[in-house]
Coordinates of C-alpha atoms and ligand atoms in Angstrom, one line a residue:
M24 CA 8.1 -251.1 -123.5
A25 CA 8.5 -247.7 -122.6
E26 CA 7.7 -246.5 -118.6
K27 CA 4.5 -245.2 -118.3
F28 CA 3.3 -243.1 -115.2
D29 CA -0.1 -240.8 -114.3
V30 CA 2.1 -237.8 -114.5
I31 CA 5.0 -236.4 -115.7
V32 CA 6.7 -232.9 -113.8
V33 CA 9.5 -231.4 -115.7
G34 CA 11.5 -228.9 -113.4
A35 CA 12.1 -229.1 -110.1
G36 CA 12.0 -226.2 -109.2
P37 CA 9.6 -224.8 -106.1
A38 CA 6.5 -224.9 -108.8
G39 CA 7.3 -228.4 -110.4
T40 CA 8.0 -229.7 -106.6
A41 CA 4.9 -228.1 -105.4
C42 CA 2.7 -230.0 -107.7
A43 CA 4.6 -233.3 -107.2
Y44 CA 4.4 -233.4 -103.8
T45 CA 0.2 -232.6 -104.0
L46 CA -0.1 -235.4 -106.7
A47 CA 2.3 -237.8 -104.4
K48 CA 0.4 -236.8 -101.3
A49 CA -3.1 -237.8 -103.0
G50 CA -1.7 -241.1 -104.1
V51 CA -0.6 -240.3 -107.9
N52 CA 2.4 -241.9 -109.3
V53 CA 4.4 -239.0 -110.1
L54 CA 7.9 -238.4 -111.9
L55 CA 9.4 -235.4 -111.4
M56 CA 12.4 -234.8 -113.6
E57 CA 15.8 -232.7 -112.9
R58 CA 18.0 -231.3 -115.7
G59 CA 20.3 -230.7 -112.3
E60 CA 22.7 -232.8 -110.2
Y61 CA 20.3 -232.4 -107.8
P62 CA 17.1 -230.0 -107.1
G63 CA 18.5 -226.1 -106.7
S64 CA 22.0 -226.9 -108.0
K65 CA 21.3 -225.0 -110.6
N66 CA 18.6 -222.3 -109.2
V67 CA 18.6 -219.0 -108.7
M68 CA 16.8 -216.6 -106.3
G69 CA 17.6 -213.3 -104.4
G70 CA 16.6 -214.9 -102.2
V71 CA 13.4 -214.3 -100.0
L72 CA 10.7 -217.3 -99.7
Y73 CA 7.4 -216.4 -98.9
C74 CA 5.6 -218.5 -95.4
K75 CA 1.9 -218.2 -96.7
T76 CA 2.4 -220.8 -99.7
M77 CA 4.5 -223.1 -98.5
E78 CA 2.8 -223.5 -94.9
D79 CA -0.3 -224.5 -96.8
I80 CA 1.3 -227.1 -98.9
I81 CA 4.0 -228.5 -95.6
P82 CA 2.5 -226.8 -92.4
G83 CA 5.3 -225.7 -90.0
F84 CA 7.8 -226.6 -92.7
Y85 CA 10.1 -223.9 -91.3
K86 CA 10.7 -226.1 -88.2
E87 CA 12.8 -228.6 -90.2
A88 CA 13.3 -226.8 -93.6
P89 CA 17.0 -225.2 -94.5
V90 CA 15.9 -221.6 -94.1
E91 CA 17.9 -218.9 -93.2
R92 CA 16.7 -216.1 -91.6
P93 CA 13.6 -214.6 -90.8
I94 CA 13.3 -211.1 -92.3
V95 CA 11.9 -208.2 -89.6
E96 CA 12.9 -205.5 -91.5
Q97 CA 12.5 -204.2 -94.5
R98 CA 14.5 -201.5 -95.8
F99 CA 14.8 -199.1 -99.1
M100 CA 17.1 -197.0 -100.8
M101 CA 17.0 -194.5 -102.9
L102 CA 20.6 -194.3 -104.0
D103 CA 22.3 -191.4 -105.9
K104 CA 26.0 -190.9 -106.4
E105 CA 27.0 -190.5 -102.7
S106 CA 24.1 -190.1 -101.1
A107 CA 20.9 -192.3 -100.0
V108 CA 17.3 -191.4 -98.8
S109 CA 16.1 -194.1 -96.8
F110 CA 13.0 -195.7 -95.3
S111 CA 12.4 -199.2 -93.4
Y112 CA 9.4 -201.3 -91.7
K113 CA 10.8 -203.5 -89.3
G114 CA 8.0 -205.2 -87.0
L115 CA 9.1 -208.3 -84.4
E116 CA 5.8 -209.9 -85.3
W117 CA 8.1 -211.1 -88.2
A118 CA 10.4 -212.9 -85.9
K119 CA 7.4 -215.2 -84.4
E120 CA 4.9 -218.0 -85.9
P121 CA 3.7 -217.9 -88.3
Y122 CA 6.8 -216.0 -89.8
N123 CA 6.2 -213.5 -93.0
N124 CA 9.1 -215.0 -94.6
F125 CA 12.8 -216.1 -94.6
T126 CA 15.6 -216.0 -96.6
V127 CA 17.0 -219.0 -98.5
L128 CA 19.7 -220.7 -100.4
R129 CA 18.1 -222.3 -103.1
A130 CA 20.7 -225.0 -103.6
K131 CA 19.7 -226.0 -99.9
F132 CA 16.2 -225.2 -100.0
D133 CA 14.8 -226.9 -103.3
Q134 CA 16.9 -230.3 -102.5
W135 CA 14.7 -230.9 -99.5
F136 CA 11.3 -229.7 -101.1
A137 CA 12.1 -232.1 -103.5
E138 CA 13.0 -235.1 -100.5
K139 CA 9.6 -234.0 -99.2
A140 CA 8.3 -234.8 -102.5
V141 CA 10.0 -238.3 -103.2
Q142 CA 8.8 -238.8 -99.3
Q143 CA 5.1 -238.6 -100.5
G144 CA 5.9 -241.2 -103.1
A145 CA 7.1 -239.0 -106.1
L146 CA 9.7 -240.5 -108.1
L147 CA 12.8 -237.9 -108.6
L148 CA 15.0 -238.1 -111.7
N149 CA 18.0 -235.9 -111.4
E150 CA 20.2 -235.2 -114.3
T151 CA 17.8 -235.6 -116.8
V152 CA 16.8 -233.2 -119.3
A153 CA 13.6 -233.1 -121.1
L154 CA 14.5 -232.8 -124.9
S155 CA 10.7 -232.1 -125.9
C156 CA 7.0 -233.6 -125.6
I157 CA 5.8 -236.1 -127.4
V158 CA 2.6 -235.2 -129.2
E159 CA 0.3 -237.6 -130.7
D160 CA -3.2 -236.3 -132.3
G161 CA -2.7 -233.5 -130.6
K162 CA -2.4 -234.4 -127.3
V163 CA 1.0 -234.1 -125.0
V164 CA 1.7 -237.9 -124.5
G165 CA 4.7 -237.9 -122.5
I166 CA 8.7 -236.5 -122.7
K167 CA 11.7 -237.4 -124.6
T168 CA 14.3 -237.0 -122.5
D169 CA 18.1 -237.4 -123.2
R170 CA 18.4 -240.6 -121.6
P171 CA 20.0 -243.2 -123.3
D172 CA 16.4 -245.7 -122.6
G173 CA 14.6 -242.2 -123.7
D174 CA 10.8 -241.8 -123.7
V175 CA 8.6 -241.8 -120.6
Y176 CA 4.5 -241.5 -121.0
A177 CA 1.9 -239.5 -119.0
D178 CA -1.6 -239.0 -118.9
V179 CA -0.4 -235.3 -118.2
V180 CA 2.6 -233.1 -118.3
V181 CA 3.5 -230.2 -116.1
L182 CA 6.0 -228.1 -117.7
A183 CA 7.8 -226.5 -114.4
D184 CA 10.8 -225.7 -117.1
G185 CA 11.4 -221.8 -115.1
V186 CA 12.0 -218.8 -117.5
N187 CA 11.9 -219.4 -121.1
S188 CA 10.2 -222.7 -121.3
L189 CA 11.4 -224.1 -124.1
L190 CA 9.2 -227.1 -124.1
A191 CA 6.2 -225.0 -124.2
K192 CA 7.8 -222.7 -126.5
S193 CA 8.2 -226.2 -128.5
L194 CA 4.3 -226.2 -128.1
G195 CA 3.6 -223.2 -129.5
F196 CA 2.6 -221.7 -126.1
H197 CA 4.8 -218.6 -126.6
K198 CA 6.9 -217.0 -128.6
E199 CA 10.7 -216.2 -128.0
F200 CA 10.7 -213.3 -125.2
R201 CA 11.1 -209.5 -126.1
P202 CA 14.0 -208.3 -124.3
D203 CA 11.1 -205.9 -122.2
E204 CA 10.0 -209.1 -120.7
V205 CA 12.5 -210.3 -118.8
A206 CA 15.1 -209.1 -116.1
L207 CA 18.9 -210.4 -116.3
A208 CA 20.2 -210.8 -112.9
V209 CA 23.2 -211.7 -111.2
M210 CA 24.0 -212.4 -107.8
E211 CA 26.6 -213.1 -105.2
V212 CA 27.2 -215.2 -101.8
L213 CA 29.6 -213.4 -99.9
K214 CA 30.7 -215.2 -96.6
L215 CA 30.6 -212.9 -93.3
D216 CA 31.1 -214.3 -89.8
R217 CA 27.5 -214.3 -88.5
K218 CA 28.2 -212.0 -85.3
I219 CA 29.5 -209.3 -87.7
I220 CA 25.8 -209.6 -89.7
E221 CA 23.7 -209.2 -86.6
E222 CA 25.8 -205.6 -85.4
R223 CA 26.3 -204.3 -88.5
F224 CA 22.5 -204.6 -89.9
N225 CA 21.5 -204.1 -86.2
L226 CA 19.9 -207.4 -85.6
E227 CA 19.3 -209.7 -82.4
G228 CA 19.9 -213.7 -82.9
D229 CA 18.3 -215.1 -86.2
N230 CA 16.8 -212.1 -87.1
G231 CA 17.3 -211.2 -90.7
C232 CA 17.0 -207.8 -92.8
T233 CA 16.6 -207.0 -96.5
I234 CA 17.5 -203.9 -98.4
E235 CA 15.9 -202.9 -101.6
I236 CA 18.1 -200.2 -103.6
F237 CA 17.3 -198.5 -106.3
G238 CA 18.2 -195.2 -108.6
D239 CA 22.1 -195.3 -108.9
S240 CA 22.7 -199.1 -108.4
T241 CA 21.2 -199.8 -112.0
K242 CA 22.7 -196.3 -113.2
G243 CA 19.5 -195.5 -113.4
I244 CA 17.8 -198.5 -115.7
L245 CA 14.4 -200.1 -114.9
G246 CA 15.5 -202.4 -111.9
T247 CA 16.9 -203.0 -108.3
A248 CA 19.6 -204.2 -106.6
W249 CA 19.3 -206.2 -103.1
L250 CA 21.5 -206.9 -100.2
Y251 CA 20.0 -209.9 -97.8
T252 CA 21.5 -211.2 -94.8
N253 CA 21.7 -215.0 -93.9
K254 CA 22.8 -217.0 -91.2
D255 CA 26.9 -216.3 -91.9
S256 CA 26.6 -214.8 -95.4
L257 CA 24.9 -211.6 -97.8
N258 CA 23.3 -212.0 -100.8
I259 CA 24.2 -209.4 -103.2
G260 CA 23.0 -208.8 -106.6
V261 CA 21.4 -206.7 -109.4
G262 CA 18.5 -207.4 -111.8
T263 CA 17.7 -205.0 -114.4
M264 CA 15.5 -205.4 -117.7
L265 CA 17.1 -207.1 -120.6
S266 CA 16.0 -204.2 -122.6
G267 CA 18.0 -201.6 -120.6
L268 CA 21.3 -203.5 -120.7
I269 CA 21.5 -203.6 -124.6
K270 CA 20.2 -199.6 -124.5
H271 CA 23.1 -198.5 -122.1
K272 CA 25.7 -201.3 -123.5
I273 CA 26.1 -202.0 -119.8
K274 CA 27.4 -205.7 -119.0
P275 CA 25.6 -207.2 -115.9
Y276 CA 29.0 -207.9 -114.0
E277 CA 30.0 -204.2 -114.3
L278 CA 26.7 -203.3 -112.8
L279 CA 26.7 -205.5 -109.8
D280 CA 30.8 -204.2 -109.3
Y281 CA 29.4 -200.9 -109.2
V282 CA 26.8 -201.8 -106.6
K283 CA 29.4 -203.5 -104.3
N284 CA 32.0 -200.6 -104.6
H285 CA 29.4 -197.5 -104.2
P286 CA 30.1 -195.9 -101.2
M287 CA 26.7 -196.5 -99.3
I288 CA 26.9 -200.1 -100.0
R289 CA 30.6 -201.1 -99.7
P290 CA 30.8 -200.0 -95.6
Y291 CA 28.4 -203.4 -95.3
L292 CA 30.5 -205.7 -97.2
Q293 CA 33.6 -205.2 -95.6
G294 CA 35.2 -208.6 -95.0
C295 CA 33.6 -210.6 -96.9
E296 CA 34.6 -213.3 -98.9
Q297 CA 32.7 -214.7 -102.5
Q298 CA 31.0 -217.7 -102.1
E299 CA 29.2 -217.9 -105.1
Y300 CA 28.5 -216.2 -108.1
L301 CA 25.3 -216.7 -109.9
A302 CA 23.4 -215.0 -112.9
H303 CA 19.6 -215.6 -113.8
L304 CA 16.8 -214.7 -116.1
I305 CA 13.5 -213.3 -114.4
P306 CA 10.3 -213.0 -116.3
E307 CA 8.9 -209.3 -115.3
G308 CA 6.6 -209.2 -118.3
G309 CA 3.8 -210.3 -116.2
Y310 CA 0.3 -210.7 -117.1
R311 CA 0.0 -208.7 -120.7
S312 CA 3.2 -211.6 -121.3
M313 CA 1.1 -214.7 -119.6
P314 CA 1.5 -217.2 -122.4
K315 CA -0.7 -220.3 -123.2
I316 CA -0.7 -222.2 -119.6
V317 CA -3.3 -225.3 -120.4
G318 CA -3.2 -227.6 -123.7
N319 CA -4.6 -231.2 -124.2
G320 CA -2.5 -233.5 -121.7
V321 CA -0.4 -230.2 -120.6
L322 CA -0.1 -227.5 -118.1
V323 CA 2.5 -224.7 -117.7
V324 CA 3.3 -223.5 -114.1
G325 CA 5.8 -220.8 -112.1
D326 CA 8.4 -219.1 -113.8
A327 CA 7.2 -221.3 -117.4
A328 CA 4.1 -219.1 -117.4
Q329 CA 6.0 -215.8 -116.0
L330 CA 4.1 -216.4 -112.7
V331 CA 6.2 -213.2 -111.2
N332 CA 5.2 -210.5 -109.1
A333 CA 8.2 -208.2 -109.9
I334 CA 6.9 -205.2 -107.6
H335 CA 6.4 -207.4 -104.7
R336 CA 9.5 -209.3 -105.5
E337 CA 7.5 -212.7 -105.7
G338 CA 7.9 -215.3 -107.6
S339 CA 8.7 -218.2 -105.7
N340 CA 5.0 -218.5 -103.9
M341 CA 3.5 -217.4 -107.1
A342 CA 5.6 -220.4 -108.5
M343 CA 4.4 -222.8 -105.7
A344 CA 0.7 -221.8 -105.4
S345 CA 0.5 -222.5 -109.6
G346 CA 1.8 -226.1 -108.8
V347 CA -0.7 -226.7 -106.6
M348 CA -3.3 -225.9 -108.7
A349 CA -2.0 -227.5 -111.5
A350 CA -2.2 -230.7 -109.2
E351 CA -5.4 -230.0 -108.1
A352 CA -7.0 -229.7 -111.4
I353 CA -5.3 -232.9 -112.9
L354 CA -6.7 -234.4 -109.7
A355 CA -10.3 -233.3 -110.7
A356 CA -9.7 -234.7 -114.3
R357 CA -8.4 -238.2 -113.4
E358 CA -12.0 -238.5 -111.4
A359 CA -13.3 -237.6 -114.8
G360 CA -11.0 -239.8 -116.7
D361 CA -10.7 -236.7 -119.5
Y362 CA -6.9 -235.2 -119.4
S363 CA -8.4 -232.8 -122.6
E364 CA -7.5 -228.6 -122.3
K365 CA -11.5 -228.5 -121.5
M366 CA -11.5 -230.3 -118.4
L367 CA -7.9 -228.5 -117.3
E368 CA -9.0 -225.5 -118.3
S369 CA -10.2 -225.2 -114.4
Y370 CA -6.4 -224.6 -113.6
R371 CA -6.3 -221.9 -115.5
T372 CA -9.6 -220.2 -114.3
N373 CA -8.6 -220.6 -110.4
L374 CA -5.2 -219.3 -111.2
L375 CA -6.7 -216.1 -112.5
N376 CA -8.9 -215.9 -109.8
S377 CA -6.3 -216.5 -106.8
F378 CA -3.9 -213.9 -105.7
V379 CA -1.3 -215.0 -108.4
G380 CA -3.4 -213.7 -111.1
Q381 CA -5.4 -210.8 -109.6
D382 CA -1.8 -209.4 -108.6
L383 CA -0.5 -209.5 -112.4
K384 CA -3.7 -208.0 -112.9
K385 CA -3.3 -205.2 -110.6
Y386 CA 0.3 -204.1 -111.8
K387 CA -0.1 -205.7 -115.1
D388 CA 1.2 -202.0 -116.8
A389 CA 3.5 -201.5 -114.0
T390 CA 6.7 -202.6 -115.8
H391 CA 6.1 -201.4 -119.3
H392 CA 5.4 -197.5 -118.0
F393 CA 8.3 -197.5 -116.0
E394 CA 10.2 -199.0 -118.1
K395 CA 9.1 -196.1 -120.8
S396 CA 9.5 -193.5 -118.4
P397 CA 13.0 -193.7 -117.0
H398 CA 12.9 -190.2 -115.3
Y399 CA 11.9 -191.9 -112.3
F400 CA 14.9 -193.4 -112.1
E401 CA 17.3 -191.3 -113.4
Q402 CA 15.6 -187.6 -112.5
Y403 CA 13.5 -188.2 -109.6
I404 CA 15.9 -190.2 -107.2
P405 CA 18.2 -187.8 -107.3
M406 CA 16.1 -185.3 -106.6
M407 CA 15.0 -186.9 -103.6
N408 CA 18.6 -186.9 -102.4
R409 CA 18.9 -182.9 -103.5
V410 CA 15.7 -182.3 -101.5
A411 CA 17.1 -184.1 -98.6
S412 CA 20.2 -182.6 -98.4
Q413 CA 19.0 -179.3 -98.7
M414 CA 16.3 -179.6 -95.9
F415 CA 18.8 -181.5 -93.5
T416 CA 21.7 -179.1 -94.0
V417 CA 22.1 -176.4 -91.4
D418 CA 23.9 -173.6 -93.0
G419 CA 22.4 -170.6 -91.4
S420 CA 19.9 -170.0 -94.0
S421 CA 16.2 -170.1 -92.9
K422 CA 13.6 -172.8 -93.4
W423 CA 11.6 -170.9 -95.2
S424 CA 14.4 -169.8 -97.6
K425 CA 15.5 -173.5 -97.9
Q426 CA 11.7 -174.4 -99.1
K427 CA 11.4 -171.7 -102.0
K428 CA 15.2 -172.8 -103.3
I429 CA 13.6 -176.6 -103.2
W430 CA 11.0 -175.5 -104.9
S431 CA 12.4 -173.3 -107.4
D432 CA 15.1 -175.8 -108.2
L433 CA 12.6 -178.5 -108.2
G434 CA 10.9 -176.7 -111.2
S435 CA 14.1 -176.4 -113.2
A436 CA 14.8 -179.8 -113.2
R437 CA 11.8 -181.1 -114.3
D438 CA 8.1 -178.7 -115.4
K439 CA 6.0 -179.2 -112.4
W440 CA 3.1 -179.8 -114.0
K441 CA 5.4 -183.3 -115.5
M442 CA 6.1 -184.0 -112.5
A443 CA 2.2 -183.8 -111.4
R444 CA 1.5 -185.8 -114.7
D445 CA 3.9 -188.2 -113.7
L446 CA 2.8 -188.6 -110.5
M447 CA -0.7 -189.0 -111.7
N448 CA 0.3 -192.3 -113.9
A449 CA 2.5 -193.8 -111.6
W450 CA -0.5 -194.1 -108.9
R451 CA -2.5 -195.1 -112.3
V452 CA -0.5 -198.2 -112.7
M453 CA 0.0 -199.4 -109.1
K454 CA -3.8 -198.9 -107.8
Ligands
FAD24 C1 18.0 -213.4 -109.1 C2 16.5 -213.8 -108.5 C3 16.3 -213.1 -107.5 C4 14.9 -213.6 -106.9 N1 14.0 -212.8 -105.7 C5 13.2 -213.8 -105.5 C6 13.3 -213.6 -104.2 O1 13.6 -212.9 -103.4 N2 11.7 -214.6 -104.0 C7 10.6 -214.5 -104.8 O2 9.9 -215.5 -104.0 N3 10.9 -214.8 -105.9 C8 12.4 -214.4 -106.6 N4 12.7 -214.6 -107.7 C9 12.0 -215.4 -108.7 C10 12.2 -216.9 -108.2 O3 13.2 -217.2 -107.8 C11 11.4 -217.7 -109.2 O4 9.9 -217.0 -109.8 C12 11.0 -218.9 -108.6 O5 11.9 -219.8 -108.8 C13 10.4 -220.1 -110.0 O6 10.4 -221.2 -110.0 P1 9.9 -222.3 -111.0 O7 9.9 -223.9 -110.0 O8 8.9 -222.1 -111.7 O9 11.4 -222.1 -112.1 P2 13.3 -222.2 -111.5 O10 13.2 -222.1 -110.1 O11 14.1 -221.7 -112.4 O12 13.0 -224.3 -111.7 C14 13.0 -224.6 -112.9 C15 13.2 -225.9 -113.0 O13 13.5 -227.1 -113.9 C16 14.6 -227.3 -114.8 N5 14.6 -227.8 -115.5 C17 14.5 -226.6 -116.5 N6 14.6 -227.1 -117.9 C18 14.6 -228.2 -117.8 C19 14.6 -229.4 -118.5 N7 14.7 -229.4 -120.0 N8 14.2 -230.6 -118.0 C20 14.8 -231.0 -116.8 N9 14.3 -230.0 -116.1 C21 14.4 -228.9 -116.4 C22 16.0 -226.5 -113.8 O14 16.6 -227.1 -113.4 C23 15.0 -226.0 -112.6 O15 15.5 -226.7 -111.5 C24 14.0 -214.2 -107.5 C25 14.1 -214.8 -109.3 C26 16.1 -214.8 -109.8 C27 16.3 -215.3 -110.8

């Protein structure tokens, strides 16, 4: 007879593990299924892990989790070909409890987190691919795996199998994603002596820094590059909408090479040694691209449900929050002995009312607006750089004459009315 669990969770990323941990802690018999050799072995992240949601799941987690550096400074660079306008926020309140976020390496972090779920009683099955959902009388009742002893059954199945969830798709919950709904990101982990990192990024002790790089880093395509500090390595990457890569006929690794060799970035990377090269999709369609996430005997969480806030670089925290909310809906369904779609619908309601749903709603038009308006990246960022260069170059002309020249240059670069309209539109989609 095939094995039966209370719950099967497919995928041991942040969403699946948060769900399995919460369920196992409540005494539920849960199977956490992972296709990788170990949790995290296939997972990719920039990688900033926000503390709040993780702290709600395991208070004081950072005392034992394999975190890299608490981020005390967030820098932003508006990049042109040979210049950059930069600004940053540095706050030492982030260097102490309760902390804001940490850099993490997913291969280590996911493994640690899944082990915590196992300690609560979850059964972790690595190197097991979920091939399809087993559906009986319109209800998901189990998972067909690639193991010889094959099928496993449960009262509820949680799909936490990441972006482009084939299982959710096979249930008809979503269609093939369009290229303007997903970003393709490539990144490298580069080894560098920790003392050099601290000097180069002006950091004391374990503190860390992140740099988000816009403009020429993506050759004007909607997206961003990033440079993050780990203990003794750096993460450098670039992610752009798939539609932009197709339109501009650029290969993602060419873009990463371009960023690494950019004169404003290159000095940060001197003496680095490549450790890892990674590539992954990011669901960036937001609120309007969310698939169906509740069915009879089945819930969809994390990237599989498109829960990423691309504007604020938040994904792992939304994934974990959704995993916990799915677990809570399952616990209520268990109490009622009813795993129907109607009963599990509380997951969707709670998710949409939480910061996850609210933030996705807030930026529901942002990605598509900026995607349709490439001049924000192609024209305005170079313009900012020209203004800064003209204003700060001391060349004997008066500041009034500089202002006049800047104003007339702005007019010739893009009609001032169009600029005012762009400003209004940007405010409208971000407010
Ligand atoms: C380059 C990049 C940078 C990012 N940077 C950040 C950042 O700085 N901060 C942030 O918060 N978020 C960031 N994100 C987003 C974040 O990584 C995701 O939102 C988060 O990992 C989603 O978690 P998840 O558990 O839903 O999916 P995943 O982490 O993708 O986990 C899915 C798991 O399911 C497994 N799986 C898939 N299919 C099957 C199957 N059929 N059978 C068994 N197992 C399966 C996979 O192996 C994997 O372990 C970034 C993403 C990328 C790609």
